[in-house]
Amino acid sequence: MKLLHIKIKILCLILVMTLAAPACKKAFDVKPEDEVDASNAYQTSADADAAVIGIYGKLLSLSKQYLVLNELRADLEDVTGNADPYLQEINIHQVTAKNPYANPRPFYELIANCNDALKGFTEMVKTSKISVEDYQRRYSDIGTLRSWLYLQLGIHYGSVPYITRTIDKPADLKELSAYPKLPFNVLLDSLVNFTAGLQYNRSQIFTYPTGNPLNTTVDNNATAKFYIVRTILMGDLYLWKGDYHNAAINYKLAMEAAGGNDLGFGYRVAFDGNTITNTVLYNGQDTRDLYLAADKGWRSMFSYVNTNRSWNAEWYWSLPFSSQFKTKNPLPGIYSTTGGSYFIKPSTIIIDKWNAQLQPNGSPGDPRGMMSYTSNNGAPVITKFTDDISSLIGGGQWNIWRAPSVHLHYAEAANRDGMGLLAWGLLNNGIGRALVPAPADPPTFEQVEAMLTKFPEPYLFDARNAGATNTGIRGVWYRNIGIRGRGYVRPLSTTLQTDLTGLENALIDEASLELAFEGQRWPDLLRIAMRRDNPGFLADKVYEKLSRAGNPAASTVRTKLLNKDWYLPFDIYN
Amino acid sequence: MHNFTKIKYRWCLLLFLSAGSLNSYAQERTDTVQYSTDTTTIASRKPVTKGRKFKGKIVDEAGIRGIPGVNISVTGFSASISNDKGEFEIDVPLYQATLEVSMQGYHTKLVPVKGKNLVIRIYPETFSSLFASINVAGGSQPLARTIAAVSFQNGRQWTANNETPASNYQGRLSGVNTIRRSGTPGIGAEVFVRGFTSLYATNKPLYVVDGMIYDTEPYGPSITGGHSFNALQNINVNEISGITVVKDAVQSALYGSRAANGVVFISTNQLPDLDTKINFSGYSGFNLKPKTYPVMNAYDFRSYLPYLLSSSGLSAAQIDALPYMNDNRQSNPAYAENHNDTKWQEAVFRTSYNQNYHLSISGGDNIARYSLSLGYLNDKGVTDSTGYARYNSRFNAYLNFTPKLTGQVNLAFTYQQQNLRPQGLSPLTNPIFLSLVKSPFFNKNQLSALGEVSPKLSDVDSLGIGNPRAVIDNGTNTKKNYRFFGSINFDYKFTDAFKFSNLVGLTYDKTQEGAFIPRLGVADEVIDYTLVDSRLGTGTSRLFGVAIDSRLQYTKTFARIHKLDAMLGTRYNANDSEFDQVLGFNSGTDQLISIGNSNALNRIFNGRIGKWRTLNSYFTGTYSYADRYLINAAIAVDGSSRFGTETTQGISINGNRYGLFPAIGAAWIISSEKFMHKAAGIDLLKLRLSYGLTGNDDIGNYTARKTYVSQNLIGLQGLVRGNLANPALQWEVVKKANAGLDAAFFNERLSFSADLWHHQTDQMLTEQQVNEVTAGINSYVSNNAGMKSSGIDVGLNVRILNTRVKWDAGFNISTYRNRITKLGSAQIITDFAGGSYITQPGGAANLFYGYQTRGVYATQAEATAENLSIRSQNGSLVPFSAGDMKFADLNGDHVIDDADRTVIGNPNPKLFGGFNHSLSFKKWRLDALFNFVSGNDSYNYTRSQLESGAMFYNQTPALLNQWRMEGQVTAVPKATYGDPMGNSRFSDRWVEDASYLRLRTLALTYSLPFTNGAFKYLNVYATASNLFTFSNYKGFDPEFSAGESIFSQGVDTTLEPQFRSVQLGIRLGL
């Protein structure tokens, strides 16, 4: 048989060689011209940039799933009567096999691209096709993004396989089954190890500094904040791990990221400045007449383009949709009544919470609530995703991280690290007021000095402010007015400064008021429930949402969550 | 004579005693010649003529008149010519031999020497005979000695209108199912040779024109909705002198990985005679307006419409106030424009004309012979303002440079221009569809309040339907195409036995399209957040192909009884295609129709570049013993840039993977056997068997390569992984087995060919779903499926009358069954035109998959009792009520959903074929060709729109029987706007039996008597196409094809229907 095979081979060889002049090795190596052949990829630094752009471009397609999973599973959002059965399943934590929102494939599709790019970058630096510095920036950027994707998978699926190799051909698929599902805490260790080990210039918070080809302006968009911020993800990973000090170190770097013209404004949750206004405003001097439109003040952060200074003082990470190019904004489709199907609405819990807040002038109601949803013929409609009117024609942005999400996480870490006073200040009416609750006008020298925290880093803040008459003494944190201060609601009791659990609860509550619907709620609730080993913290809130909506599944869901059955089903073979 | 027979028997006995060895007396004699060191020409001139005398007579087809001047020969032994009475005498070897009886204009008959004084009838080449000669790879060969299973048609087709090489042979070739795509001139047909062998790769046969592969791929979709490219329209049917379809593996094995669907050999303007001939033909005629589809008139539509309007939420008072409902001229200012009875189909269809002229000149001398032809065709479509014009030229030359070196040149250049209109699934722009669905009470033109008709066309009506005249009058859809297809072939004869040939050829094809759909009279639509009013487009596709085919041929007869025919060759093909298309929207006015005037912001650009190369090495050898036993072995070794580098099959040479395609075939000429000598009346009895592998290389140019594709982030362009490259990707393998019998009886008055065949596709391509969610990719292309088909082809020819009136009848019928043996997934469901196909193991491929209906709920009680519901978008149950369709709840869950779908039809025919009759008497000749298809289902999408009762579309009169009141028993559900219950969903309501029998062509020819003078002949003729069609199909016509894919077969998407045409023509020879 073998001999026969050899004979056939020889015969064929003769057949081919006799007349086949073009039968050289390269004759059949025809490379595509409207796609890039693998042999042509990762050859120049522009190829490396293309890989980064491609991955972030593809990331946009995760936006809807990210928001649905992170909010609808928690207590601030509820389904409307229009919602399809899949969203209803997410809402009551009973997911069937084909539910597209519970499908981890899109995450792994991005992870596979990240793995491919990381391998490509490494090949490039080995063959000196890219400088070490360029390599490190891109490698740590994509590496960080992959860790973020895995963190999301961990949050929603609990145990997932941690795959860092590339899948190049069908034969490789078999090896996937060898990857064990890592429990969430083990996965976190891997992520901390990998992400902390990334080599990069730690003095630069944003990956690509001015002058880098990936930091540019295109189609009226600044690209600088398209990319994930490593130090914030590191803070998150440490916070999930319970390493509060390291979490605080990393968050603090991000909180002080802005420099230059925006010193004092950027990411400081500041009171109004000349051109930067992210505070709740009112018309003229009448504090009862709130300014609720989206063109300035607190709400404008959801409508401004990303070249705007106010926008830049707020957002760390945000990706643009486009009305002109591919990846149209899918978000109005699920939230809006005019531009979409209105599948999801604010829950009565969050509406009541906003209503229960008091403004400093004594008026009831949290202005941020009024600017987060509206009532359309009695039906509450989330507006955060349609404040940018271009979102209704496919544009707008997927906003992921902004200053209060970092401040609140920092405060959470600081509180656990024994810095309740500082955490309280960031939450309520600013570091300066926390240190000096009632300064004279102008403040005394001692008062001004007291506004500089005497704590070692990462808790050293200079909030000194000698007042309008002495502008020479101003620390970089002098404008910080706290999240509640900026949101124009009354500060909470100072007793929380020494009440670790109470303050932690307040921080999580505040995140719901400030960051409602933005994709923070489920991770917040889960993190605290895990940290305190108190599933009721999560279960009761979801139960309350469902029972107040009259959802018959409420008790079942509560029992399920109380049993720490928090995760979506994850079947490798699906 | 008795003596002779005795001796012959003795010799035969001796032959058998020597156990088939070659040690016969006769062979020794020829061997002595073989010792000669000179060329074999000497051997042929000095045959050993020590055989037996044999006498016979050659007579004409009627068996009466002797034919003088006929060549009679025994190859390599003796030759003779018949005398003026047709009688001849020839020496034959002392064992069984075959007489070769040949004469110009007649089939070359092969007659075994048997019996006594033979009377041999020969038939002219126009007669359907098993002694015809067919053109296949490597040249022509006698059908009577062909091992392969073939269907063929020789001779020119002068008489047909609107035919392309694909459609022209419909109903004439057994085993070949031809489905004309539509009635659009030049649109061509789908050709399925013995069913299909693939799901996702091509199912088209390979076309080889004058020895060179003719590329028929469309390189990109047409801008014009519903239109598809037909590369074969570049070939003028008038210039085809023969077509041979090879259906099994034997002859097609040489084309290895491209031969899975059979090989169609087309030869044009074959070797002409030496004397100069000028032929001219011309015809002109009418394409008749198709019969109209029955839709409601204004009166009926107005009585139907209120039901729909009220279900859309309008009150009775609101309905009465609508301008088309208010009949008061005084109070209704829009009375005139809403009170018409327009026959919209009359406004779209027309009777048009066709004309076709063709001139050919041929002749030459011993050194060079040539054939030059020119053609012009103008065929107007039955849709107003559409048409097709073609200019074609062809130059074939046959050159004898030296006795050893000859050459052949085939050059063809064709230019064509088509005016089209959108068809098929273009509900807003297809004028035919619009003419069906537009309410008859509106007018084509704008009307004043007093009813004065403006020359200006009316705009979209108040029901939202566009004006079909707007698309016809103000729209443009043009296609301009040219193709150069040329080759030069050199043959060098080293010896009589050895020949080296080399063919070099080029294909260059370019198609340019332009399209404009006006805003006036065409409904707007929203595309990507843009409100689209006018639509513009331009596109170009281009193909450049190089072909080189070198081969060494060896033909030799040893000792007269051992014949060897071998060929070793290599074929190289390099193809380079490109397709670019721009679609734009919203030009300033309807006068600005070029793409540059579209809004720059939302143009859509499509494009593709495809390059591929193949290298195919092949060997074929046929050994024939005593002209009775023939055996052929062939193998192809194929390499292609498309194949992966790690294929599981084939061999690796120099790092590239090559597929192996062996085939073996044998034939037994039973009629030449001794024991058949006494069987009178058998002219030919031949048994054929073959088995072999063929392949399909249509697996995508770059599918086996890992690639990155463009991914934007706003205006930034990045790259992401494009696929999970499958380096094991390979050709599909189709194993073909065939058993056939060819027989001719009673001096060829009756002949037939029957074939039993079996195809097995292995390594069939489908999309393999990736189960691992962690893979980061959902699917990849894989050779993971399999399919089987088997069937029977039968062809029969009878000369019924053989007197002064000659009546020939031909009949062919074919059937096949198909079964999926393996799939990478449990099932494949594909959607097309709102319908679905299912393909799953154990069943046939592409079956219609939808809902079963059981009538309409007459009463609410009936609906309540059945308690069936649908699930709405938010998951709640909505029950069916009186007047809704009753759908079968197959899984018994009381919810009608996807899980209740089942197989409701099969678009594959059970039987197909054709029959023809040809009657001639004196100077008259009448030809009739019928074709039929039986047992095929079609999804009548058009009717599903015309009887849905869901939109403000005009409907068929069936809707007058819609359910209106409690207790009404009817088959038509209530009309409800938007059809919330899905009553018009894809169900057996829309699946119809599309069997038909058609009088395809009818031709009457009269040859004017010219005994001398300038004319060689002058014929006048009248033809009619598609004269009668017998079918129960309810659409325009039961024959259509919406696309090449098998997953679009049998769907009636409102294409231009087939039409009748009548022509009057002349043919003359100078």
Short mmCIF file of C-alpha atoms in Angstrom, two decimals, chain A residues 8-9 12-13 15-16 19-20 22-38 41-42 50-51 53-58 60 81-85 88 104-105 108-109 112-113 116 161 163 167-170 173 176 218-219 221 223 226 320-322 325-326 328-329 343 392-394 570-574, chain B residues 500 528-529 550-552 568-570 572 601 607-615 617-619 635 637 639-642 646 650-658 660 701-702 705-709 711-721 723-727 770-778 780 871-875:
data_model
loop_
_atom_site.label_atom_id
_atom_site.label_comp_id
_atom_site.label_asym_id
_atom_site.label_seq_id
_atom_site.Cartn_x
_atom_site.Cartn_y
_atom_site.Cartn_z
CA ILE A 8 1.37 7.33 -7.37
CA LYS A 9 3.37 10.13 -5.92
CA CYS A 12 2.17 12.67 -10.14
CA LEU A 13 5.50 14.28 -9.66
CA LEU A 15 3.07 14.61 -14.41
CA VAL A 16 3.53 17.93 -12.72
CA LEU A 19 5.18 20.33 -18.39
CA ALA A 20 4.59 22.47 -15.39
CA PRO A 22 5.00 27.58 -13.23
CA ALA A 23 4.68 24.92 -10.55
CA CYS A 24 7.18 26.54 -8.27
CA LYS A 25 6.50 26.94 -4.61
CA LYS A 26 5.10 30.41 -4.90
CA ALA A 27 2.77 29.70 -7.81
CA PHE A 28 -0.17 29.22 -5.54
CA ASP A 29 0.75 31.81 -2.95
CA VAL A 30 -1.80 34.35 -4.12
CA LYS A 31 -2.47 36.91 -1.46
CA PRO A 32 -5.77 38.73 -1.14
CA GLU A 33 -5.86 42.37 -2.03
CA ASP A 34 -9.07 43.45 -0.38
CA GLU A 35 -8.19 41.80 2.89
CA VAL A 36 -4.81 41.71 4.59
CA ASP A 37 -3.04 38.42 4.45
CA ALA A 38 -1.59 37.27 7.73
CA ALA A 41 0.04 41.97 9.01
CA TYR A 42 2.15 43.29 11.88
CA ALA A 50 -4.42 49.30 12.88
CA ALA A 51 -4.75 46.38 15.24
CA ILE A 53 -8.02 50.73 16.13
CA GLY A 54 -9.66 47.55 14.90
CA ILE A 55 -10.09 46.18 18.40
CA TYR A 56 -11.55 49.39 19.78
CA GLY A 57 -13.77 49.69 16.72
CA LYS A 58 -15.08 46.23 17.39
CA LEU A 60 -18.32 49.32 20.25
CA GLY A 81 -44.14 46.01 28.35
CA ASN A 82 -42.39 46.18 24.99
CA ALA A 83 -39.32 44.31 26.11
CA ASP A 84 -38.53 41.14 24.29
CA PRO A 85 -38.47 37.90 26.27
CA GLN A 88 -37.29 39.93 30.53
CA PRO A 104 -20.22 35.40 26.26
CA ARG A 105 -19.14 34.90 22.65
CA TYR A 108 -14.30 36.19 23.64
CA GLU A 109 -14.35 37.46 20.10
CA ALA A 112 -9.31 36.55 20.61
CA ASN A 113 -8.46 39.72 18.74
CA ASP A 116 -3.83 37.94 18.32
CA PRO A 161 -11.65 30.02 31.16
CA ILE A 163 -7.42 32.05 27.55
CA ILE A 167 -6.55 30.29 17.97
CA ASP A 168 -5.12 30.17 14.48
CA LYS A 169 -6.77 27.19 12.88
CA PRO A 170 -9.62 24.79 13.49
CA LEU A 173 -10.12 24.56 18.86
CA LEU A 176 -9.75 25.13 24.23
CA VAL A 218 -10.54 62.62 13.33
CA ASP A 219 -14.04 63.43 12.12
CA ASN A 221 -13.49 63.50 17.50
CA THR A 223 -9.13 60.05 19.98
CA PHE A 226 -10.84 56.10 23.16
CA PRO A 320 -17.83 57.33 19.64
CA PHE A 321 -20.57 55.93 17.50
CA SER A 322 -20.99 57.47 14.11
CA PHE A 325 -19.52 55.36 9.46
CA LYS A 326 -20.21 51.86 10.60
CA LYS A 328 -24.35 53.15 14.58
CA ASN A 329 -25.48 53.84 18.09
CA PHE A 343 -37.60 48.22 26.09
CA LEU A 392 -30.84 59.45 17.19
CA ILE A 393 -29.18 59.33 13.80
CA GLY A 394 -26.61 56.75 14.83
CA PHE A 570 -21.51 29.63 31.18
CA ASP A 571 -21.21 26.56 29.05
CA ILE A 572 -18.04 26.25 27.01
CA TYR A 573 -19.95 24.28 24.42
CA ASN A 574 -22.93 26.31 23.48
CA PHE B 500 2.31 17.93 -29.13
CA ASP B 528 -29.06 53.81 7.55
CA TYR B 529 -30.93 56.78 9.00
CA SER B 550 0.03 21.94 -23.28
CA ARG B 551 -0.44 18.32 -24.05
CA LEU B 552 1.21 15.38 -25.65
CA LEU B 568 -0.65 13.82 -21.08
CA GLY B 569 -1.04 17.49 -20.43
CA THR B 570 -0.85 20.45 -18.17
CA TYR B 572 -2.45 26.58 -16.25
CA LEU B 601 -22.27 61.83 2.69
CA GLY B 607 -15.69 46.23 -4.07
CA ARG B 608 -13.85 43.01 -4.35
CA ILE B 609 -10.63 41.82 -5.90
CA GLY B 610 -10.16 38.17 -6.59
CA LYS B 611 -7.14 36.42 -7.99
CA TRP B 612 -6.54 32.75 -8.34
CA ARG B 613 -4.37 30.33 -10.18
CA THR B 614 -4.72 26.70 -10.97
CA LEU B 615 -2.35 24.17 -12.37
CA SER B 617 -1.90 18.09 -14.92
CA TYR B 618 -3.76 15.30 -16.53
CA PHE B 619 -3.35 11.99 -18.17
CA ILE B 635 -6.12 11.04 -13.71
CA VAL B 637 -3.49 16.26 -10.48
CA GLY B 639 -3.14 22.47 -7.68
CA SER B 640 -4.83 25.74 -6.92
CA SER B 641 -4.09 28.88 -5.01
CA ARG B 642 -7.42 28.30 -3.31
CA GLU B 646 -2.73 21.18 5.04
CA GLY B 650 -4.33 14.77 -2.13
CA ILE B 651 -0.59 14.90 -2.21
CA SER B 652 2.03 17.44 -1.37
CA ILE B 653 4.53 18.57 -3.97
CA ASN B 654 6.95 21.32 -3.25
CA GLY B 655 4.94 22.55 -0.30
CA ASN B 656 1.70 22.84 -2.26
CA ARG B 657 -1.22 20.49 -1.98
CA TYR B 658 -2.58 18.81 -5.08
CA LEU B 660 -5.96 13.65 -7.27
CA ASN B 701 -10.16 32.51 -3.34
CA TYR B 702 -8.71 33.18 0.08
CA ARG B 705 -5.72 31.85 4.36
CA LYS B 706 -5.67 33.72 7.61
CA THR B 707 -6.68 37.25 6.85
CA TYR B 708 -7.43 40.48 8.59
CA VAL B 709 -10.36 42.60 7.51
CA GLN B 711 -12.71 47.50 10.96
CA ASN B 712 -13.31 51.17 11.35
CA LEU B 713 -13.55 53.28 14.43
CA ILE B 714 -15.39 56.29 13.07
CA GLY B 715 -13.12 57.42 10.23
CA LEU B 716 -10.07 55.55 11.46
CA GLN B 717 -9.41 52.30 9.72
CA GLY B 718 -8.14 49.36 11.67
CA LEU B 719 -7.86 45.65 11.21
CA VAL B 720 -9.39 42.73 13.00
CA ARG B 721 -9.21 39.02 12.42
CA ASN B 723 -11.71 34.44 9.76
CA LEU B 724 -10.57 31.32 11.39
CA ALA B 725 -8.38 30.22 8.53
CA ASN B 726 -8.76 26.60 7.69
CA PRO B 727 -5.49 25.43 6.16
CA VAL B 770 -17.81 26.58 16.42
CA ASN B 771 -19.31 25.24 19.61
CA GLU B 772 -16.67 26.55 21.96
CA VAL B 773 -17.87 29.94 23.10
CA THR B 774 -14.30 30.77 24.06
CA ALA B 775 -13.00 30.41 20.50
CA GLY B 776 -13.76 34.00 19.67
CA ILE B 777 -15.14 33.01 16.31
CA ASN B 778 -18.52 31.64 15.43
CA TYR B 780 -15.33 28.65 9.77
CA ARG B 871 -46.02 34.92 20.86
CA SER B 872 -45.74 38.66 20.44
CA GLN B 873 -42.48 40.54 20.50
CA ASN B 874 -42.64 41.03 24.26
CA GLY B 875 -43.33 37.35 24.79
#
